[in-house]
Amino acid sequence: MNAETPAPKNPRSTSHPHSSRTAWTAAFRSSVLSPYESIELFERRGFTDQTVRQVIRLAGGGSALRIRLSNQYGTTPLRIAGARLARRVRHSAVDIATDTPVLFDGAAEVVVEPGAEVISDPVERVVHAGEEWALSLYLPEGTGLSTYAAVPNTTGYAVPGNALGAASLDSAEGLELLVTRHYITGADVLAPAGTPVTVAFGDSWIEGFGSTPDTDRRLPDLLNARLPEGAGWVVNQGLSANRLLTDEVGDSALARLERDVLSVPGVTHVLVHLGVNDLGTPGQLAHPEPADPPSAAELIAGLTTLAERLHAAGLTAIATTVGPYKGTIFDGYDSPAGQAVAHQVNAWIRGTDSPFDAYVDTAAAVADPRDPERIHPDLGSGDGLHVNDEGFRVMADAVDLTLLTTPRPVE
């Protein structure tokens, strides 16, 4: 754990023997996107004869751990010629005493076909909430452009050759620091069955753009620091620049809902922040020409569909209001038409016609009271569209934690 990382307040369900009272439960998630989209906002890359070491921070603990790897958007088979898991000490350094091979159907090597995901065999060891684990993958052949997460806010490491057993990569020749995450989509733990798990689902306000890298100060992290022992945890399925209604960047939220929410093992609650990119991206792409954002009716219809699908799966659906973005530095993003729609959608979220079970008024929490369409200057990242570490703390504090732990009434 880094020195600046908020310490977990409790172990949150960390040690339990395998039994019928345990179940595989999501403890880490990372939404991914295609490197072949026409909108290019983030670095796209592949690997050849390299070891890639990436860090995951567990939101919850259990008596065993398994890893999920994806070649969802790859165009060729992905050969992984070895994988190892070890406790991260600092930067790329790991505790060799915890180093463990990660196997797939008993084999050290696995080939992930294009469009497929693989789940590792269980790593039989007790793991705890807040622990950081480094997953090292040796990729011997050219991978092509990788399935990746855009803004993990956690540094990764790549070095030439097979360095799976290295205690540290920090001084390795040819070391590359990665600002994107590649192939990893999740980690599950064996936890008590019925542990409440909230999927934080949406855009950069969920993923954490604007927070300080490598400090775990995103909204889901700060909610986990607040949740009491035995109350479950939150996993992050945010995707920066993602839209509710339109593909690119990433599949639209409605299109990825099945993969990134409904199929997440153990999910009970969903916290949603969506809509701001639907309003701003058309103008940004068309700049300097004007562009019409979707109407309030279209966004409300999309959010209604999302809530209905969550309810059909028996999940508690919690909306957040669309965050303020007036004056953002991104040309064409802010428009009077978009602001008018944001007002209408937020009024609907706050009103009695919304199908969501509850809402969190994150927009009001971080707004400048002198101009509520803008982020408060003390809470902004500097681009007018995203909050900073303190802004994420204010957002987290605005969440009534009982919303994330109370079961949805049976209809």
Tab-separated table of C-alpha atoms in Angstrom:
chain	number	residue	atom	x	y	z
A	1	MET	CA	0.000	0.000	0.000
A	2	ASN	CA	1.345	3.440	-0.840
A	3	ALA	CA	1.992	5.851	1.994
A	4	GLU	CA	-0.766	8.176	0.781
A	5	THR	CA	-3.347	5.462	0.244
A	6	PRO	CA	-6.275	5.699	2.673
A	7	ALA	CA	-5.923	2.744	5.022
A	8	PRO	CA	-8.837	0.312	5.090
A	9	LYS	CA	-10.827	0.798	8.274
A	10	ASN	CA	-11.480	-2.906	8.702
A	11	PRO	CA	-10.808	-6.239	7.018
A	12	ARG	CA	-14.354	-6.366	5.545
A	13	SER	CA	-14.998	-10.089	5.433
A	14	THR	CA	-11.512	-11.412	4.993
A	15	SER	CA	-11.187	-14.958	6.232
A	16	HIS	CA	-13.698	-17.739	5.842
A	17	PRO	CA	-13.278	-21.425	5.043
A	18	HIS	CA	-14.669	-22.786	1.800
A	19	SER	CA	-18.227	-23.853	2.397
A	20	SER	CA	-21.713	-23.626	0.983
A	21	ARG	CA	-21.934	-20.297	2.788
A	22	THR	CA	-19.252	-18.740	0.582
A	23	ALA	CA	-19.512	-17.632	-3.016
A	24	TRP	CA	-17.295	-16.126	-5.668
A	25	THR	CA	-17.731	-12.395	-5.281
A	26	ALA	CA	-16.257	-9.511	-7.271
A	27	ALA	CA	-13.504	-7.734	-5.304
A	28	PHE	CA	-11.918	-5.783	-8.159
A	29	ARG	CA	-13.185	-4.663	-11.548
A	30	SER	CA	-11.803	-2.741	-14.516
A	31	SER	CA	-13.936	-1.757	-17.509
A	32	VAL	CA	-12.212	-2.069	-20.873
A	33	LEU	CA	-12.560	-0.608	-24.336
A	34	SER	CA	-11.462	-1.312	-27.886
A	35	PRO	CA	-8.221	0.092	-29.299
A	36	TYR	CA	-9.843	0.242	-32.729
A	37	GLU	CA	-12.390	2.993	-32.115
A	38	SER	CA	-12.428	6.112	-34.299
A	39	ILE	CA	-12.295	8.443	-31.279
A	40	GLU	CA	-8.746	8.300	-29.944
A	41	LEU	CA	-8.410	9.884	-26.508
A	42	PHE	CA	-5.993	7.480	-24.834
A	43	GLU	CA	-2.766	5.608	-25.588
A	44	ARG	CA	-3.218	2.401	-27.587
A	45	ARG	CA	-0.518	-0.228	-27.655
A	46	GLY	CA	0.436	-3.873	-27.664
A	47	PHE	CA	3.329	-5.966	-26.354
A	48	THR	CA	5.976	-8.288	-27.813
A	49	ASP	CA	8.285	-10.502	-25.701
A	50	GLN	CA	7.562	-8.453	-22.588
A	51	THR	CA	6.548	-8.962	-18.992
A	52	VAL	CA	3.707	-6.701	-17.912
A	53	ARG	CA	3.243	-6.164	-14.164
A	54	GLN	CA	0.005	-4.447	-13.083
A	55	VAL	CA	-1.446	-3.728	-9.662
A	56	ILE	CA	-4.938	-4.452	-8.404
A	57	ARG	CA	-6.301	-3.251	-5.059
A	58	LEU	CA	-8.905	-5.515	-3.497
A	59	ALA	CA	-12.128	-3.922	-2.276
A	60	GLY	CA	-12.936	-7.017	-0.231
A	61	GLY	CA	-11.284	-10.148	1.065
A	62	GLY	CA	-11.862	-13.871	1.073
A	63	SER	CA	-10.347	-17.318	1.436
A	64	ALA	CA	-9.269	-17.611	-2.220
A	65	LEU	CA	-8.743	-15.384	-5.232
A	66	ARG	CA	-9.163	-15.783	-8.972
A	67	ILE	CA	-8.216	-13.443	-11.840
A	68	ARG	CA	-10.148	-12.499	-15.000
A	69	LEU	CA	-8.301	-11.685	-18.227
A	70	SER	CA	-9.914	-10.458	-21.433
A	71	ASN	CA	-9.122	-10.393	-25.134
A	72	GLN	CA	-12.559	-8.877	-25.776
A	73	TYR	CA	-11.397	-6.528	-28.524
A	74	GLY	CA	-8.311	-8.370	-29.757
A	75	THR	CA	-8.091	-9.455	-33.390
A	76	THR	CA	-5.630	-12.319	-32.818
A	77	PRO	CA	-5.250	-14.986	-30.110
A	78	LEU	CA	-3.515	-13.690	-26.979
A	79	ARG	CA	-0.825	-16.067	-25.730
A	80	ILE	CA	0.066	-15.720	-22.051
A	81	ALA	CA	3.159	-17.847	-21.406
A	82	GLY	CA	3.124	-17.409	-17.650
A	83	ALA	CA	1.370	-15.465	-14.911
A	84	ARG	CA	2.325	-14.831	-11.309
A	85	LEU	CA	0.661	-13.028	-8.428
A	86	ALA	CA	2.449	-11.431	-5.465
A	87	ARG	CA	1.795	-8.803	-2.839
A	88	ARG	CA	2.920	-5.384	-4.058
A	89	VAL	CA	5.393	-3.660	-1.728
A	90	ARG	CA	6.069	-0.373	-3.512
A	91	HIS	CA	6.089	0.707	-7.154
A	92	SER	CA	6.854	-2.509	-9.115
A	93	ALA	CA	8.458	-4.326	-6.162
A	94	VAL	CA	6.733	-7.395	-4.733
A	95	ASP	CA	7.115	-9.601	-1.682
A	96	ILE	CA	8.717	-12.725	-3.133
A	97	ALA	CA	7.527	-14.755	-0.142
A	98	THR	CA	3.965	-14.284	-1.447
A	99	ASP	CA	4.774	-15.025	-5.101
A	100	THR	CA	2.338	-17.596	-6.505
A	101	PRO	CA	1.856	-19.020	-10.012
A	102	VAL	CA	-1.517	-18.302	-11.589
A	103	LEU	CA	-2.796	-21.323	-13.498
A	104	PHE	CA	-5.556	-21.871	-16.038
A	105	ASP	CA	-7.121	-25.338	-15.978
A	106	GLY	CA	-3.935	-26.477	-14.269
A	107	ALA	CA	-1.642	-25.080	-16.963
A	108	ALA	CA	0.861	-22.245	-16.648
A	109	GLU	CA	0.130	-21.069	-20.178
A	110	VAL	CA	-3.157	-20.018	-21.735
A	111	VAL	CA	-4.331	-18.718	-25.106
A	112	VAL	CA	-7.243	-16.283	-25.011
A	113	GLU	CA	-9.143	-16.218	-28.277
A	114	PRO	CA	-10.377	-12.923	-29.766
A	115	GLY	CA	-13.565	-11.831	-28.045
A	116	ALA	CA	-13.036	-14.207	-25.117
A	117	GLU	CA	-12.342	-13.939	-21.402
A	118	VAL	CA	-10.594	-16.475	-19.187
A	119	ILE	CA	-10.851	-17.016	-15.444
A	120	SER	CA	-7.850	-18.402	-13.601
A	121	ASP	CA	-7.850	-21.351	-11.247
A	122	PRO	CA	-8.319	-20.318	-7.615
A	123	VAL	CA	-5.254	-19.057	-5.802
A	124	GLU	CA	-5.768	-20.692	-2.434
A	125	ARG	CA	-4.790	-18.069	0.083
A	126	VAL	CA	-6.545	-15.639	2.408
A	127	VAL	CA	-6.636	-12.112	1.029
A	128	HIS	CA	-7.870	-8.922	2.669
A	129	ALA	CA	-9.618	-5.724	1.706
A	130	GLY	CA	-7.196	-2.961	0.801
A	131	GLU	CA	-4.347	-5.295	-0.162
A	132	GLU	CA	-2.473	-4.545	-3.363
A	133	TRP	CA	-1.526	-7.495	-5.537
A	134	ALA	CA	0.751	-7.350	-8.567
A	135	LEU	CA	-0.170	-9.599	-11.477
A	136	SER	CA	2.723	-10.276	-13.839
A	137	LEU	CA	2.028	-11.634	-17.339
A	138	TYR	CA	4.676	-12.821	-19.786
A	139	LEU	CA	3.590	-12.079	-23.357
A	140	PRO	CA	6.109	-13.787	-25.679
A	141	GLU	CA	4.523	-12.939	-29.035
A	142	GLY	CA	3.175	-9.800	-30.650
A	143	THR	CA	-0.229	-9.186	-29.101
A	144	GLY	CA	-1.530	-6.573	-31.499
A	145	LEU	CA	-3.342	-3.642	-29.955
A	146	SER	CA	-4.631	-4.634	-26.543
A	147	THR	CA	-7.997	-4.632	-24.824
A	148	TYR	CA	-7.399	-1.969	-22.196
A	149	ALA	CA	-8.702	0.283	-19.434
A	150	ALA	CA	-8.192	3.960	-20.166
A	151	VAL	CA	-7.716	5.625	-16.786
A	152	PRO	CA	-6.869	3.083	-14.078
A	153	ASN	CA	-4.961	5.775	-12.130
A	154	THR	CA	-2.574	3.001	-11.094
A	155	THR	CA	0.859	2.769	-12.699
A	156	GLY	CA	1.770	-0.435	-14.509
A	157	TYR	CA	5.172	-1.689	-15.636
A	158	ALA	CA	6.519	-3.438	-18.738
A	159	VAL	CA	10.026	-4.784	-19.330
A	160	PRO	CA	11.622	-6.848	-22.107
A	161	GLY	CA	11.700	-10.634	-21.832
A	162	ASN	CA	10.487	-12.992	-19.155
A	163	ALA	CA	10.805	-11.245	-15.779
A	164	LEU	CA	7.982	-13.049	-13.997
A	165	GLY	CA	10.147	-13.917	-10.999
A	166	ALA	CA	11.781	-10.508	-10.538
A	167	ALA	CA	11.381	-8.990	-7.100
A	168	SER	CA	11.339	-5.533	-8.691
A	169	LEU	CA	11.279	-4.085	-12.191
A	170	ASP	CA	12.108	-0.546	-11.080
A	171	SER	CA	15.707	-0.581	-12.333
A	172	ALA	CA	15.243	-2.965	-15.237
A	173	GLU	CA	16.679	-2.004	-18.610
A	174	GLY	CA	13.931	-1.032	-21.018
A	175	LEU	CA	11.373	-0.366	-18.263
A	176	GLU	CA	8.182	1.305	-19.477
A	177	LEU	CA	5.633	2.889	-17.150
A	178	LEU	CA	2.042	2.239	-18.188
A	179	VAL	CA	-0.753	4.732	-17.560
A	180	THR	CA	-3.325	2.355	-19.024
A	181	ARG	CA	-4.271	-1.135	-17.772
A	182	HIS	CA	-4.182	-4.096	-20.150
A	183	TYR	CA	-6.169	-7.357	-20.268
A	184	ILE	CA	-7.166	-7.439	-16.573
A	185	THR	CA	-10.914	-7.076	-16.068
A	186	GLY	CA	-11.369	-8.335	-12.540
A	187	ALA	CA	-10.565	-10.378	-9.483
A	188	ASP	CA	-13.059	-12.435	-7.459
A	189	VAL	CA	-12.748	-13.694	-3.898
A	190	LEU	CA	-14.480	-16.456	-1.999
A	191	ALA	CA	-16.499	-14.387	0.466
A	192	PRO	CA	-19.595	-14.983	2.614
A	193	ALA	CA	-22.576	-15.548	0.351
A	194	GLY	CA	-24.821	-12.511	0.277
A	195	THR	CA	-22.087	-9.967	0.922
A	196	PRO	CA	-23.462	-6.671	-0.452
A	197	VAL	CA	-21.473	-5.549	-3.474
A	198	THR	CA	-22.109	-2.235	-5.193
A	199	VAL	CA	-20.996	-1.756	-8.779
A	200	ALA	CA	-20.126	1.903	-9.365
A	201	PHE	CA	-21.059	2.230	-13.026
A	202	GLY	CA	-20.578	5.103	-15.411
A	203	ASP	CA	-18.030	7.532	-16.758
A	204	SER	CA	-14.904	9.366	-15.566
A	205	TRP	CA	-16.659	10.560	-12.400
A	206	ILE	CA	-16.731	6.881	-11.423
A	207	GLU	CA	-13.436	5.707	-12.952
A	208	GLY	CA	-11.565	8.511	-11.212
A	209	PHE	CA	-10.136	10.871	-13.830
A	210	GLY	CA	-8.836	13.909	-11.944
A	211	SER	CA	-7.791	12.040	-8.810
A	212	THR	CA	-4.102	11.727	-7.955
A	213	PRO	CA	-2.623	8.585	-9.563
A	214	ASP	CA	-1.478	5.772	-7.285
A	215	THR	CA	-3.267	7.121	-4.194
A	216	ASP	CA	-6.654	5.347	-4.497
A	217	ARG	CA	-8.771	8.446	-3.988
A	218	ARG	CA	-11.503	7.691	-6.494
A	219	LEU	CA	-15.145	7.626	-5.465
A	220	PRO	CA	-15.359	3.811	-5.036
A	221	ASP	CA	-12.121	3.773	-2.992
A	222	LEU	CA	-13.403	6.466	-0.640
A	223	LEU	CA	-16.749	4.736	-0.230
A	224	ASN	CA	-14.906	1.557	0.728
A	225	ALA	CA	-12.938	3.492	3.336
A	226	ARG	CA	-16.249	4.641	4.853
A	227	LEU	CA	-18.149	1.348	4.816
A	228	PRO	CA	-18.189	-0.423	8.191
A	229	GLU	CA	-17.089	-3.991	8.803
A	230	GLY	CA	-19.419	-6.577	7.316
A	231	ALA	CA	-21.262	-4.034	5.166
A	232	GLY	CA	-19.805	-5.158	1.839
A	233	TRP	CA	-17.820	-3.096	-0.648
A	234	VAL	CA	-17.804	-1.192	-3.936
A	235	VAL	CA	-16.095	-2.136	-7.216
A	236	ASN	CA	-15.286	0.310	-9.984
A	237	GLN	CA	-16.821	-0.104	-13.443
A	238	GLY	CA	-16.332	3.456	-14.595
A	239	LEU	CA	-15.070	4.213	-18.088
A	240	SER	CA	-13.822	7.710	-18.825
A	241	ALA	CA	-15.628	9.500	-21.694
A	242	ASN	CA	-18.266	6.743	-21.776
A	243	ARG	CA	-21.799	7.617	-22.862
A	244	LEU	CA	-25.187	6.220	-21.936
A	245	LEU	CA	-26.665	6.073	-25.423
A	246	THR	CA	-23.781	6.038	-27.915
A	247	ASP	CA	-20.837	3.721	-28.547
A	248	GLU	CA	-17.319	5.213	-28.432
A	249	VAL	CA	-15.526	5.773	-26.093
A	250	GLY	CA	-16.248	2.186	-25.046
A	251	ASP	CA	-19.487	0.392	-25.744
A	252	SER	CA	-22.394	2.534	-24.589
A	253	ALA	CA	-23.433	2.044	-20.987
A	254	LEU	CA	-26.619	0.332	-22.110
A	255	ALA	CA	-24.613	-1.986	-24.368
A	256	ARG	CA	-22.054	-2.907	-21.693
A	257	LEU	CA	-24.558	-3.219	-18.859
A	258	GLU	CA	-24.779	-7.012	-19.120
A	259	ARG	CA	-21.018	-7.543	-19.096
A	260	ASP	CA	-20.016	-4.851	-16.615
A	261	VAL	CA	-22.905	-5.007	-14.148
A	262	LEU	CA	-25.454	-7.788	-14.505
A	263	SER	CA	-22.849	-10.555	-14.833
A	264	VAL	CA	-20.669	-9.317	-11.954
A	265	PRO	CA	-20.724	-12.053	-9.292
A	266	GLY	CA	-22.292	-10.912	-6.040
A	267	VAL	CA	-23.641	-7.571	-7.274
A	268	THR	CA	-26.570	-6.294	-5.188
A	269	HIS	CA	-26.517	-2.515	-5.734
A	270	VAL	CA	-25.566	-0.231	-8.624
A	271	LEU	CA	-24.478	3.410	-8.298
A	272	VAL	CA	-24.772	5.225	-11.633
A	273	HIS	CA	-23.209	8.424	-13.002
A	274	LEU	CA	-23.932	8.915	-16.702
A	275	GLY	CA	-25.084	11.571	-19.144
A	276	VAL	CA	-22.462	14.297	-19.081
A	277	ASN	CA	-20.558	12.866	-22.069
A	278	ASP	CA	-23.777	12.352	-24.021
A	279	LEU	CA	-24.315	16.107	-23.640
A	280	GLY	CA	-20.763	17.313	-24.255
A	281	THR	CA	-19.090	14.912	-26.658
A	282	PRO	CA	-21.178	15.792	-29.777
A	283	GLY	CA	-20.131	19.433	-29.524
A	284	GLN	CA	-16.527	18.533	-28.784
A	285	LEU	CA	-16.331	16.286	-31.849
A	286	ALA	CA	-18.016	18.849	-34.109
A	287	HIS	CA	-16.064	21.884	-32.876
A	288	PRO	CA	-15.876	24.569	-34.235
A	289	GLU	CA	-19.219	23.690	-35.760
A	290	PRO	CA	-22.222	23.386	-33.405
A	291	ALA	CA	-23.839	20.046	-32.613
A	292	ASP	CA	-27.100	19.121	-30.951
A	293	PRO	CA	-26.944	17.056	-27.747
A	294	PRO	CA	-29.558	14.370	-27.113
A	295	SER	CA	-32.805	15.678	-25.722
A	296	ALA	CA	-33.808	15.359	-22.090
A	297	ALA	CA	-36.482	12.881	-23.204
A	298	GLU	CA	-33.861	10.685	-24.879
A	299	LEU	CA	-31.566	10.662	-21.860
A	300	ILE	CA	-34.463	10.036	-19.479
A	301	ALA	CA	-35.655	7.155	-21.664
A	302	GLY	CA	-32.162	5.652	-21.618
A	303	LEU	CA	-31.804	5.992	-17.864
A	304	THR	CA	-35.288	4.510	-17.406
A	305	THR	CA	-34.305	1.499	-19.520
A	306	LEU	CA	-31.149	1.094	-17.456
A	307	ALA	CA	-33.089	1.226	-14.163
A	308	GLU	CA	-35.661	-1.250	-15.442
A	309	ARG	CA	-32.963	-3.727	-16.470
A	310	LEU	CA	-31.319	-3.412	-13.064
A	311	HIS	CA	-34.642	-3.993	-11.310
A	312	ALA	CA	-35.396	-6.991	-13.528
A	313	ALA	CA	-32.162	-8.498	-12.211
A	314	GLY	CA	-33.242	-7.809	-8.626
A	315	LEU	CA	-30.672	-5.057	-8.071
A	316	THR	CA	-30.982	-1.772	-6.196
A	317	ALA	CA	-30.541	1.109	-8.661
A	318	ILE	CA	-29.120	4.392	-7.335
A	319	ALA	CA	-28.725	7.383	-9.636
A	320	THR	CA	-26.431	10.360	-9.211
A	321	THR	CA	-27.156	13.750	-10.701
A	322	VAL	CA	-25.186	14.845	-13.770
A	323	GLY	CA	-22.126	16.708	-12.549
A	324	PRO	CA	-21.527	20.394	-13.372
A	325	TYR	CA	-19.226	21.211	-16.305
A	326	LYS	CA	-19.802	24.829	-17.300
A	327	GLY	CA	-16.628	26.523	-18.530
A	328	THR	CA	-14.726	23.312	-19.214
A	329	ILE	CA	-11.517	23.763	-21.197
A	330	PHE	CA	-12.576	21.203	-23.809
A	331	ASP	CA	-13.648	23.163	-26.860
A	332	GLY	CA	-17.261	22.678	-27.881
A	333	TYR	CA	-18.132	20.502	-24.867
A	334	ASP	CA	-20.116	23.117	-22.945
A	335	SER	CA	-23.204	24.534	-24.642
A	336	PRO	CA	-26.401	26.287	-23.545
A	337	ALA	CA	-28.425	23.444	-25.060
A	338	GLY	CA	-26.489	20.830	-23.115
A	339	GLN	CA	-26.785	22.760	-19.873
A	340	ALA	CA	-30.558	23.050	-20.350
A	341	VAL	CA	-30.841	19.273	-20.831
A	342	ALA	CA	-28.661	18.631	-17.753
A	343	HIS	CA	-31.039	20.784	-15.686
A	344	GLN	CA	-34.051	18.814	-16.936
A	345	VAL	CA	-32.448	15.412	-16.363
A	346	ASN	CA	-31.295	16.350	-12.870
A	347	ALA	CA	-34.759	17.634	-11.981
A	348	TRP	CA	-36.176	14.290	-13.123
A	349	ILE	CA	-33.600	12.330	-11.086
A	350	ARG	CA	-34.514	14.378	-8.004
A	351	GLY	CA	-38.250	14.061	-8.622
A	352	THR	CA	-40.886	11.427	-8.003
A	353	ASP	CA	-41.099	10.151	-11.594
A	354	SER	CA	-37.634	8.619	-11.612
A	355	PRO	CA	-37.675	4.797	-11.489
A	356	PHE	CA	-34.431	4.668	-9.487
A	357	ASP	CA	-34.675	3.467	-5.898
A	358	ALA	CA	-32.725	6.480	-4.642
A	359	TYR	CA	-30.407	9.207	-5.820
A	360	VAL	CA	-27.271	10.975	-4.633
A	361	ASP	CA	-27.061	14.669	-5.485
A	362	THR	CA	-23.403	14.696	-6.404
A	363	ALA	CA	-23.932	17.713	-8.672
A	364	ALA	CA	-25.096	19.825	-5.738
A	365	ALA	CA	-22.317	18.465	-3.515
A	366	VAL	CA	-19.478	19.676	-5.761
A	367	ALA	CA	-21.102	22.746	-7.373
A	368	ASP	CA	-19.942	26.302	-6.867
A	369	PRO	CA	-22.843	27.898	-4.944
A	370	ARG	CA	-22.201	31.185	-6.767
A	371	ASP	CA	-22.625	29.438	-10.153
A	372	PRO	CA	-24.050	25.903	-9.698
A	373	GLU	CA	-23.338	24.934	-13.303
A	374	ARG	CA	-19.612	25.072	-12.445
A	375	ILE	CA	-17.525	22.833	-10.184
A	376	HIS	CA	-16.474	24.597	-6.992
A	377	PRO	CA	-12.952	25.970	-7.564
A	378	ASP	CA	-11.637	24.140	-4.486
A	379	LEU	CA	-12.999	20.833	-5.776
A	380	GLY	CA	-12.045	20.957	-9.456
A	381	SER	CA	-9.148	19.252	-11.203
A	382	GLY	CA	-8.490	22.343	-13.318
A	383	ASP	CA	-10.267	21.321	-16.519
A	384	GLY	CA	-13.782	22.375	-15.516
A	385	LEU	CA	-15.138	18.878	-16.147
A	386	HIS	CA	-13.631	16.715	-13.423
A	387	VAL	CA	-13.214	16.949	-9.672
A	388	ASN	CA	-9.992	16.550	-7.707
A	389	ASP	CA	-9.212	14.378	-4.668
A	390	GLU	CA	-11.180	16.674	-2.374
A	391	GLY	CA	-14.058	16.701	-4.819
A	392	PHE	CA	-14.202	12.913	-4.766
A	393	ARG	CA	-14.147	13.011	-0.961
A	394	VAL	CA	-17.102	15.411	-0.953
A	395	MET	CA	-18.952	13.160	-3.386
A	396	ALA	CA	-18.291	10.105	-1.229
A	397	ASP	CA	-19.463	11.928	1.881
A	398	ALA	CA	-22.705	12.795	0.086
A	399	VAL	CA	-23.591	9.099	-0.211
A	400	ASP	CA	-25.849	7.711	2.513
A	401	LEU	CA	-24.119	4.377	3.126
A	402	THR	CA	-27.387	2.660	3.983
A	403	LEU	CA	-28.271	2.987	0.282
A	404	LEU	CA	-25.419	0.561	-0.476
A	405	THR	CA	-26.275	-2.005	2.183
A	406	THR	CA	-30.084	-2.153	2.420
A	407	PRO	CA	-31.603	-4.968	0.329
A	408	ARG	CA	-34.129	-3.971	-2.292
A	409	PRO	CA	-37.686	-4.959	-1.240
A	410	VAL	CA	-39.040	-7.995	-3.049
A	411	GLU	CA	-41.764	-6.927	-5.456
